[in-house]
Amino acid sequence: MNKSVGAKKTELTELPRIGDRISFIYFEHAKINRQDSAITFTDSQGTIKVPAAMISVLMLGPGTDITHRAMELIGDTGTGVVWVGEHGVRQYANGRALSHSSRYLERQAKLVSNNRTRLAVSRKMYQMRFDNEDVSHLTMEQLRGREGSRVRQIYRQQSQKYGVKWTGRTYDHENFDSGNTINKALSAAHTALYGLVYSVISGLGLSPGLGFVHTGHDLSLVYDIADLYKAELTIPIAFEVAANASEDDDIGRTTRLKVRDAFVSSKVIKQIVSDIQYLLGLVEDDTLNAEVISLWDDKKNLVKHGVLYD
């Protein structure tokens, strides 16, 4: 009888917390496999090993093959996976949430399902962009107008700072190369940010599709949270890349490397976790790591699971 050889499955309590992981790793034209508790990446230059539990999200580019055993480990460790298409087409997938508690998800669903609480969370999101201004009394229409003006001003400022001509955010989802240099850099930077935010949201056990400002898309919450960091992170990096780019530069690769360095130096993963907790009115506690299953009751609220009831 054949026996599986390798490291035992990591216990939930042994896994690094989301905020302690590295941001993302990008690979293309590589074979991805598993060796014990590590993911191996093999390409023309050789093989490297990376502990799967230390990665927030894997970005897999064209020409990437991944084995079943590797995906099994990725699912066990709650590592996010983003398949990045050659022409800017994005497909998203993720493993099981690092948190096995539904507490965050239940809180999210409760807040988003009530107009009053949804508006309150949306205002908190906008307030985080306007430090010196009280927006608690503004309607969603007024908030969108303020945000639009703020973003236009940021683009103008970055354009002047780096001497990059700016004619607007124009890009084709189906043809990455059709955009000009600055728009390609913005697309690459934002995609990396979306992937990282997606992995944190999934790791906490939240639903990426239940957004507060954005709605109707399976990544609505991803866009909500990512918008909190673009002005300080991805937009300035994109303009810097565009300002220093030559005709032969791989804009996508150059941008990803600079974004990854910025994620590390700014400790953005911990910030995302903290901001999500603030927006949902939650604090981190041990219940996120608990394997607790209860049965719902219409009168007693929750009752014990695993009991044979007459």
Coordinates of N, CA and C in Angstrom, one line a residue, residues 83-283:
W83 N -4.3 34.5 -11.3 CA -3.8 34.2 -12.7 C -3.8 35.5 -13.5
V84 N -2.7 35.9 -14.0 CA -2.6 37.2 -14.7 C -2.4 36.9 -16.2
G85 N -3.4 37.3 -17.0 CA -3.3 37.0 -18.4 C -2.3 37.9 -19.2
E86 N -2.0 37.5 -20.4 CA -0.9 38.1 -21.1 C -1.4 39.5 -21.6
H87 N -2.6 39.7 -21.8 CA -3.1 41.0 -22.3 C -3.9 41.8 -21.3
G88 N -3.6 41.6 -20.0 CA -4.2 42.4 -19.0 C -5.5 41.8 -18.5
V89 N -5.9 40.6 -19.0 CA -7.1 39.9 -18.6 C -6.8 39.2 -17.3
R90 N -7.7 39.5 -16.3 CA -7.4 38.9 -14.9 C -8.4 37.9 -14.5
Q91 N -8.0 36.8 -14.0 CA -8.9 35.8 -13.4 C -8.4 35.6 -11.9
Y92 N -9.3 35.5 -11.0 CA -9.0 35.4 -9.6 C -9.4 34.1 -9.0
A93 N -8.6 33.6 -8.1 CA -9.0 32.4 -7.3 C -8.3 32.5 -6.0
N94 N -8.8 31.7 -5.0 CA -8.2 31.7 -3.7 C -8.4 30.4 -3.0
G95 N -7.5 30.1 -2.1 CA -7.7 28.9 -1.2 C -8.6 29.2 -0.1
R96 N -8.7 28.2 0.8 CA -9.6 28.4 1.9 C -9.1 29.6 2.8
A97 N -10.1 30.3 3.4 CA -9.7 31.4 4.3 C -8.8 31.0 5.4
L98 N -7.8 31.8 5.7 CA -6.9 31.5 6.8 C -7.7 31.5 8.1
S99 N -8.7 32.4 8.2 CA -9.6 32.4 9.4 C -10.7 31.3 9.1
H100 N -11.0 30.4 10.1 CA -12.0 29.5 9.9 C -13.3 29.9 10.7
S101 N -13.3 31.1 11.2 CA -14.5 31.7 11.8 C -15.2 32.5 10.8
S102 N -16.6 32.5 10.9 CA -17.4 33.3 10.0 C -17.8 34.6 10.7
R103 N -17.1 35.0 11.7 CA -17.4 36.2 12.5 C -17.3 37.5 11.6
Y104 N -16.2 37.6 10.8 CA -16.0 38.8 10.0 C -17.1 38.8 8.9
L105 N -17.4 37.6 8.3 CA -18.3 37.5 7.2 C -19.7 37.9 7.7
E106 N -20.1 37.4 8.8 CA -21.4 37.7 9.4 C -21.6 39.2 9.6
R107 N -20.5 39.8 10.2 CA -20.5 41.3 10.4 C -20.6 42.1 9.1
Q108 N -19.8 41.6 8.1 CA -19.9 42.3 6.8 C -21.3 42.2 6.2
A109 N -21.9 41.0 6.2 CA -23.2 40.9 5.6 C -24.3 41.7 6.4
K110 N -24.1 41.8 7.7 CA -25.1 42.6 8.5 C -25.0 44.1 8.2
L111 N -23.8 44.6 8.0 CA -23.6 46.0 7.8 C -24.0 46.4 6.4
V112 N -23.7 45.5 5.4 CA -24.0 45.8 4.0 C -25.5 45.7 3.6
S113 N -26.2 45.0 4.5 CA -27.6 44.7 4.2 C -28.6 45.7 4.7
N114 N -28.0 46.7 5.4 CA -28.9 47.8 6.0 C -28.4 49.1 5.5
N115 N -29.3 49.9 4.9 CA -28.9 51.1 4.2 C -28.2 52.1 5.2
R116 N -28.6 52.2 6.4 CA -28.0 53.1 7.4 C -26.6 52.7 7.7
T117 N -26.4 51.4 8.1 CA -25.1 50.9 8.4 C -24.1 50.9 7.2
R118 N -24.7 50.6 6.0 CA -23.9 50.6 4.8 C -23.4 52.0 4.5
L119 N -24.2 53.0 4.7 CA -23.8 54.4 4.5 C -22.8 54.8 5.5
A120 N -22.9 54.3 6.7 CA -22.0 54.7 7.8 C -20.6 54.2 7.4
V121 N -20.5 52.9 7.0 CA -19.2 52.3 6.6 C -18.7 53.0 5.4
S122 N -19.5 53.4 4.4 CA -19.0 54.1 3.2 C -18.5 55.4 3.6
R123 N -19.1 56.1 4.5 CA -18.6 57.4 4.9 C -17.3 57.3 5.6
K124 N -17.1 56.2 6.4 CA -15.8 56.0 7.0 C -14.7 55.7 6.0
M125 N -15.1 55.0 4.9 CA -14.1 54.8 3.8 C -13.7 56.2 3.2
Y126 N -14.6 57.0 3.0 CA -14.3 58.3 2.4 C -13.6 59.2 3.4
Q127 N -14.0 59.1 4.6 CA -13.3 60.0 5.7 C -11.8 59.7 5.7
M128 N -11.4 58.4 5.5 CA -10.0 58.0 5.5 C -9.2 58.7 4.4
R129 N -9.9 59.2 3.4 CA -9.2 59.9 2.3 C -9.2 61.4 2.6
F130 N -10.0 61.9 3.4 CA -10.1 63.4 3.7 C -9.8 63.6 5.2
D131 N -8.5 63.7 5.5 CA -8.1 63.7 6.9 C -8.6 65.0 7.6
N132 N -8.6 66.1 6.9 CA -8.9 67.4 7.5 C -10.3 67.9 7.2
E133 N -11.2 67.0 6.9 CA -12.5 67.4 6.5 C -13.5 66.5 7.0
D134 N -14.6 67.0 7.6 CA -15.7 66.2 8.1 C -16.7 65.9 7.0
V135 N -16.8 64.6 6.6 CA -17.7 64.2 5.6 C -18.9 63.4 6.1
S136 N -19.1 63.4 7.4 CA -20.1 62.5 8.0 C -21.5 62.9 7.7
H137 N -21.7 64.1 7.2 CA -23.0 64.6 6.8 C -23.3 64.6 5.3
L138 N -22.4 64.1 4.5 CA -22.5 64.2 3.1 C -23.3 62.9 2.6
T139 N -24.0 63.1 1.5 CA -24.7 62.0 0.8 C -23.7 61.2 0.0
M140 N -24.1 60.1 -0.5 CA -23.2 59.3 -1.4 C -22.9 60.0 -2.7
E141 N -23.8 60.8 -3.2 CA -23.6 61.5 -4.4 C -22.6 62.6 -4.2
Q142 N -22.7 63.3 -3.0 CA -21.7 64.3 -2.7 C -20.3 63.7 -2.4
L143 N -20.3 62.6 -1.8 CA -19.0 61.9 -1.5 C -18.3 61.5 -2.8
R144 N -19.1 61.0 -3.8 CA -18.5 60.6 -5.1 C -17.9 61.8 -5.8
G145 N -18.6 63.0 -5.7 CA -18.1 64.2 -6.3 C -16.8 64.6 -5.7
R146 N -16.7 64.6 -4.4 CA -15.5 65.0 -3.7 C -14.4 64.0 -4.1
E147 N -14.7 62.8 -4.1 CA -13.6 61.8 -4.4 C -13.1 61.9 -5.9
G148 N -14.1 62.2 -6.8 CA -13.7 62.4 -8.2 C -12.7 63.6 -8.3
S149 N -13.0 64.7 -7.6 CA -12.2 65.9 -7.7 C -10.8 65.6 -7.1
R150 N -10.8 64.8 -6.0 CA -9.5 64.5 -5.3 C -8.6 63.7 -6.2
V151 N -9.2 62.7 -6.9 CA -8.4 61.8 -7.8 C -7.9 62.6 -9.0
R152 N -8.7 63.4 -9.6 CA -8.3 64.2 -10.7 C -7.1 65.1 -10.3
Q153 N -7.2 65.7 -9.1 CA -6.1 66.5 -8.6 C -4.8 65.7 -8.4
I154 N -5.0 64.5 -7.9 CA -3.8 63.6 -7.7 C -3.1 63.3 -9.0
Y155 N -3.9 63.0 -10.0 CA -3.3 62.7 -11.3 C -2.6 64.0 -11.9
R156 N -3.2 65.2 -11.7 CA -2.5 66.4 -12.2 C -1.2 66.6 -11.4
Q157 N -1.2 66.5 -10.1 CA 0.0 66.7 -9.3 C 1.1 65.7 -9.7
Q158 N 0.8 64.4 -9.9 CA 1.8 63.5 -10.2 C 2.3 63.7 -11.6
S159 N 1.4 64.2 -12.5 CA 1.8 64.5 -13.9 C 2.8 65.6 -13.9
Q160 N 2.6 66.7 -13.1 CA 3.5 67.8 -13.0 C 4.8 67.4 -12.3
K161 N 4.7 66.6 -11.3 CA 5.9 66.2 -10.5 C 6.9 65.4 -11.4
Y162 N 6.4 64.5 -12.2 CA 7.3 63.6 -12.9 C 7.4 64.0 -14.4
G163 N 6.7 65.0 -14.8 CA 6.8 65.5 -16.2 C 6.2 64.5 -17.2
V164 N 5.2 63.8 -16.8 CA 4.5 62.7 -17.6 C 3.2 63.3 -18.1
K165 N 3.0 63.3 -19.4 CA 1.8 63.8 -20.0 C 0.6 63.0 -19.5
W166 N -0.5 63.6 -19.1 CA -1.7 62.9 -18.6 C -2.9 63.4 -19.4
T167 N -3.5 62.4 -20.1 CA -4.7 62.8 -20.9 C -6.0 62.0 -20.4
G168 N -5.8 61.3 -19.3 CA -6.9 60.5 -18.7 C -6.6 59.1 -18.6
R169 N -7.5 58.4 -17.7 CA -7.3 57.0 -17.5 C -8.1 56.2 -18.6
T170 N -7.3 55.8 -19.6 CA -7.9 55.0 -20.7 C -7.1 53.7 -20.9
Y171 N -7.8 52.6 -20.9 CA -7.2 51.3 -21.1 C -8.2 50.3 -21.6
D172 N -7.7 49.2 -22.3 CA -8.5 48.2 -22.8 C -8.2 46.9 -22.0
H173 N -9.2 46.4 -21.3 CA -9.0 45.1 -20.6 C -8.5 44.0 -21.4
E174 N -8.9 44.0 -22.7 CA -8.5 42.9 -23.6 C -7.2 43.1 -24.3
N175 N -6.6 44.3 -24.2 CA -5.4 44.6 -24.9 C -4.5 45.5 -24.1
F176 N -3.7 44.9 -23.2 CA -2.8 45.7 -22.3 C -1.9 46.6 -23.1
D177 N -1.3 46.1 -24.2 CA -0.3 46.8 -24.9 C -0.9 48.0 -25.7
S178 N -2.2 48.1 -25.8 CA -2.8 49.2 -26.5 C -2.7 50.6 -25.8
G179 N -2.5 50.5 -24.5 CA -2.5 51.7 -23.7 C -1.1 52.4 -23.8
N180 N -1.1 53.7 -23.4 CA 0.2 54.4 -23.4 C 1.0 54.0 -22.1
T181 N 2.2 54.5 -22.0 CA 3.1 54.0 -20.9 C 2.5 54.2 -19.5
I182 N 1.9 55.4 -19.2 CA 1.4 55.7 -17.9 C 0.2 54.8 -17.6
N183 N -0.7 54.6 -18.6 CA -1.8 53.8 -18.3 C -1.5 52.3 -18.1
K184 N -0.4 51.8 -18.8 CA 0.0 50.4 -18.6 C 0.6 50.3 -17.2
A185 N 1.4 51.3 -16.8 CA 2.0 51.3 -15.5 C 0.9 51.3 -14.4
L186 N -0.1 52.1 -14.6 CA -1.2 52.2 -13.6 C -2.0 50.8 -13.6
S187 N -2.2 50.2 -14.7 CA -2.9 48.9 -14.7 C -2.1 47.8 -14.0
A188 N -0.8 47.8 -14.2 CA 0.0 46.8 -13.6 C 0.1 47.0 -12.1
A189 N 0.2 48.3 -11.7 CA 0.3 48.6 -10.2 C -1.0 48.3 -9.5
H190 N -2.1 48.7 -10.1 CA -3.4 48.5 -9.5 C -3.7 47.0 -9.4
T191 N -3.3 46.2 -10.5 CA -3.6 44.8 -10.4 C -2.9 44.1 -9.3
A192 N -1.6 44.5 -9.0 CA -0.9 44.0 -7.9 C -1.6 44.3 -6.6
L193 N -2.0 45.5 -6.5 CA -2.8 46.0 -5.3 C -4.1 45.2 -5.1
Y194 N -4.8 45.0 -6.2 CA -6.0 44.2 -6.1 C -5.8 42.8 -5.6
G195 N -4.7 42.2 -6.2 CA -4.4 40.8 -5.8 C -4.1 40.7 -4.3
L196 N -3.3 41.7 -3.8 CA -2.9 41.7 -2.4 C -4.1 41.9 -1.5
V197 N -5.0 42.9 -1.8 CA -6.2 43.1 -1.1 C -7.1 41.9 -1.1
Y198 N -7.2 41.3 -2.3 CA -8.1 40.1 -2.4 C -7.6 39.0 -1.5
S199 N -6.3 38.8 -1.4 CA -5.8 37.7 -0.5 C -6.1 38.0 1.0
V200 N -6.0 39.3 1.4 CA -6.2 39.7 2.8 C -7.7 39.5 3.1
I201 N -8.6 39.9 2.2 CA -10.0 39.8 2.4 C -10.4 38.3 2.5
S202 N -9.9 37.5 1.6 CA -10.2 36.1 1.6 C -9.6 35.4 2.8
G203 N -8.4 35.8 3.2 CA -7.8 35.3 4.4 C -8.6 35.5 5.7
L204 N -9.2 36.7 5.7 CA -10.1 37.0 6.9 C -11.4 36.4 6.9
G205 N -11.8 35.7 5.8 CA -13.0 35.0 5.7 C -14.2 35.9 5.2
L206 N -13.8 37.1 4.6 CA -14.8 38.0 4.1 C -15.2 37.7 2.7
S207 N -16.3 38.2 2.2 CA -16.8 38.0 0.8 C -16.3 39.1 0.0
P208 N -15.5 38.8 -1.1 CA -15.0 39.9 -1.9 C -16.1 40.6 -2.7
G209 N -17.3 39.9 -2.8 CA -18.3 40.5 -3.6 C -19.3 41.4 -2.9
L210 N -19.2 41.5 -1.6 CA -20.1 42.3 -0.8 C -19.4 43.6 -0.5
G211 N -19.5 44.6 -1.4 CA -18.9 45.9 -1.2 C -19.8 46.9 -0.6
F212 N -19.3 48.0 -0.2 CA -20.1 49.1 0.4 C -20.3 50.2 -0.6
V213 N -19.2 50.7 -1.2 CA -19.3 51.7 -2.2 C -19.5 51.1 -3.5
H214 N -18.7 50.1 -3.9 CA -18.9 49.4 -5.1 C -19.9 48.3 -4.9
T215 N -20.6 47.9 -6.0 CA -21.6 46.9 -5.8 C -21.9 46.2 -7.2
G216 N -22.4 45.0 -7.1 CA -22.8 44.3 -8.3 C -21.7 43.5 -9.0
H217 N -20.5 43.5 -8.4 CA -19.4 42.7 -9.0 C -18.8 41.8 -7.9
D218 N -18.2 40.7 -8.4 CA -17.7 39.7 -7.4 C -16.4 40.2 -6.7
L219 N -15.9 41.4 -7.1 CA -14.7 41.9 -6.4 C -15.0 43.3 -5.9
S220 N -16.3 43.6 -5.6 CA -16.7 44.9 -5.1 C -15.9 45.4 -3.9
L221 N -15.8 44.5 -2.9 CA -15.1 44.9 -1.6 C -13.6 45.1 -1.9
V222 N -13.0 44.3 -2.8 CA -11.6 44.5 -3.2 C -11.4 45.9 -3.7
Y223 N -12.3 46.4 -4.6 CA -12.2 47.7 -5.1 C -12.4 48.8 -4.0
D224 N -13.3 48.5 -3.1 CA -13.5 49.4 -2.0 C -12.2 49.7 -1.2
I225 N -11.6 48.6 -0.8 CA -10.4 48.6 0.0 C -9.2 49.1 -0.7
A226 N -9.0 48.7 -2.0 CA -7.9 49.1 -2.7 C -7.9 50.6 -3.0
D227 N -9.0 51.2 -3.1 CA -9.1 52.6 -3.4 C -8.6 53.5 -2.2
L228 N -8.4 52.9 -1.0 CA -7.9 53.6 0.1 C -6.4 53.9 0.0
Y229 N -5.7 53.1 -0.9 CA -4.2 53.1 -0.9 C -3.7 53.6 -2.3
K230 N -4.5 53.8 -3.3 CA -3.9 54.1 -4.6 C -3.2 55.5 -4.6
A231 N -3.7 56.5 -3.9 CA -3.1 57.8 -4.0 C -1.7 57.8 -3.4
E232 N -1.5 57.0 -2.3 CA -0.2 57.0 -1.7 C 0.8 56.0 -2.2
L233 N 0.2 54.9 -2.9 CA 1.1 53.8 -3.3 C 1.1 53.7 -4.8
T234 N 0.1 53.2 -5.4 CA 0.2 52.8 -6.8 C 0.3 53.9 -7.8
I235 N -0.5 55.0 -7.6 CA -0.4 56.1 -8.6 C 0.9 56.8 -8.6
P236 N 1.5 57.1 -7.5 CA 2.9 57.7 -7.6 C 3.9 56.8 -8.2
I237 N 3.8 55.5 -7.9 CA 4.8 54.5 -8.5 C 4.6 54.5 -10.0
A238 N 3.4 54.4 -10.4 CA 3.1 54.3 -11.9 C 3.7 55.5 -12.6
F239 N 3.5 56.7 -12.1 CA 4.1 57.9 -12.7 C 5.6 57.9 -12.7
E240 N 6.2 57.4 -11.6 CA 7.6 57.4 -11.5 C 8.2 56.4 -12.6
V241 N 7.5 55.2 -12.7 CA 7.9 54.3 -13.7 C 7.8 54.9 -15.1
A242 N 6.7 55.5 -15.4 CA 6.5 56.1 -16.7 C 7.5 57.2 -17.0
A243 N 7.9 58.0 -16.0 CA 8.8 59.0 -16.2 C 10.2 58.5 -16.6
N244 N 10.6 57.4 -16.1 CA 11.9 56.8 -16.3 C 12.0 55.7 -17.4
A245 N 10.9 55.4 -18.0 CA 10.8 54.3 -18.9 C 11.4 54.6 -20.3
S246 N 12.0 53.6 -20.9 CA 12.5 53.6 -22.2 C 11.6 52.7 -23.1
E247 N 11.9 52.8 -24.4 CA 11.0 52.0 -25.3 C 11.1 50.5 -25.1
D248 N 12.3 50.1 -24.6 CA 12.5 48.6 -24.5 C 12.1 48.1 -23.1
D249 N 11.7 48.9 -22.2 CA 11.4 48.5 -20.8 C 10.1 47.6 -20.8
D250 N 10.1 46.6 -19.9 CA 8.9 45.9 -19.6 C 8.2 46.6 -18.5
I251 N 7.2 47.4 -18.9 CA 6.5 48.3 -18.0 C 5.9 47.5 -16.9
G252 N 5.2 46.3 -17.2 CA 4.6 45.5 -16.2 C 5.5 45.0 -15.2
R253 N 6.6 44.5 -15.6 CA 7.6 43.9 -14.7 C 8.2 45.0 -13.8
T254 N 8.6 46.1 -14.4 CA 9.2 47.2 -13.6 C 8.3 47.7 -12.6
T255 N 7.0 47.9 -13.0 CA 6.0 48.4 -12.0 C 5.8 47.4 -10.9
R256 N 5.7 46.1 -11.2 CA 5.4 45.1 -10.1 C 6.6 45.1 -9.1
L257 N 7.8 45.2 -9.6 CA 8.9 45.2 -8.6 C 8.9 46.4 -7.7
K258 N 8.6 47.6 -8.2 CA 8.5 48.8 -7.4 C 7.4 48.7 -6.4
V259 N 6.2 48.2 -6.9 CA 5.1 48.1 -6.0 C 5.3 47.1 -4.9
R260 N 6.0 46.0 -5.2 CA 6.3 45.0 -4.2 C 7.2 45.6 -3.1
D261 N 8.2 46.4 -3.5 CA 9.1 47.0 -2.6 C 8.3 48.0 -1.7
A262 N 7.4 48.7 -2.3 CA 6.6 49.7 -1.5 C 5.7 49.0 -0.6
F263 N 5.1 47.8 -0.9 CA 4.3 47.1 0.0 C 5.0 46.7 1.2
V264 N 6.3 46.3 1.0 CA 7.1 45.8 2.1 C 7.5 47.0 3.0
S265 N 8.0 48.1 2.4 CA 8.4 49.2 3.2 C 7.3 49.9 4.0
S266 N 6.1 49.9 3.4 CA 5.0 50.6 4.0 C 4.2 49.7 4.9
K267 N 4.5 48.4 5.0 CA 3.8 47.4 5.8 C 2.3 47.4 5.5
V268 N 2.0 47.5 4.2 CA 0.6 47.7 3.8 C -0.3 46.5 4.2
I269 N 0.2 45.3 4.3 CA -0.7 44.2 4.7 C -1.3 44.4 6.1
K270 N -0.4 44.8 7.0 CA -0.9 45.0 8.4 C -1.9 46.2 8.4
Q271 N -1.6 47.2 7.5 CA -2.5 48.3 7.4 C -3.9 47.9 6.9
I272 N -3.9 47.1 5.9 CA -5.1 46.6 5.3 C -6.0 45.9 6.3
V273 N -5.3 45.0 7.1 CA -6.0 44.2 8.1 C -6.6 45.2 9.2
S274 N -5.8 46.1 9.6 CA -6.2 47.1 10.6 C -7.4 48.0 10.1
D275 N -7.3 48.4 8.9 CA -8.3 49.3 8.3 C -9.7 48.5 8.1
I276 N -9.6 47.2 7.7 CA -10.8 46.4 7.6 C -11.5 46.2 9.0
Q277 N -10.7 46.0 10.0 CA -11.2 45.8 11.3 C -11.9 47.1 11.8
Y278 N -11.2 48.2 11.5 CA -11.8 49.5 11.8 C -13.1 49.8 11.1
L279 N -13.2 49.5 9.8 CA -14.4 49.8 9.0 C -15.5 48.9 9.5
L280 N -15.3 47.7 9.9 CA -16.3 46.7 10.3 C -16.6 46.8 11.8
G281 N -15.8 47.6 12.5 CA -16.0 47.8 13.9 C -15.7 46.5 14.7
L282 N -14.6 45.9 14.3 CA -14.2 44.6 14.9 C -12.7 44.7 15.4
V283 N -12.4 43.9 16.3 CA -11.0 43.8 16.8 C -10.5 42.4 16.7

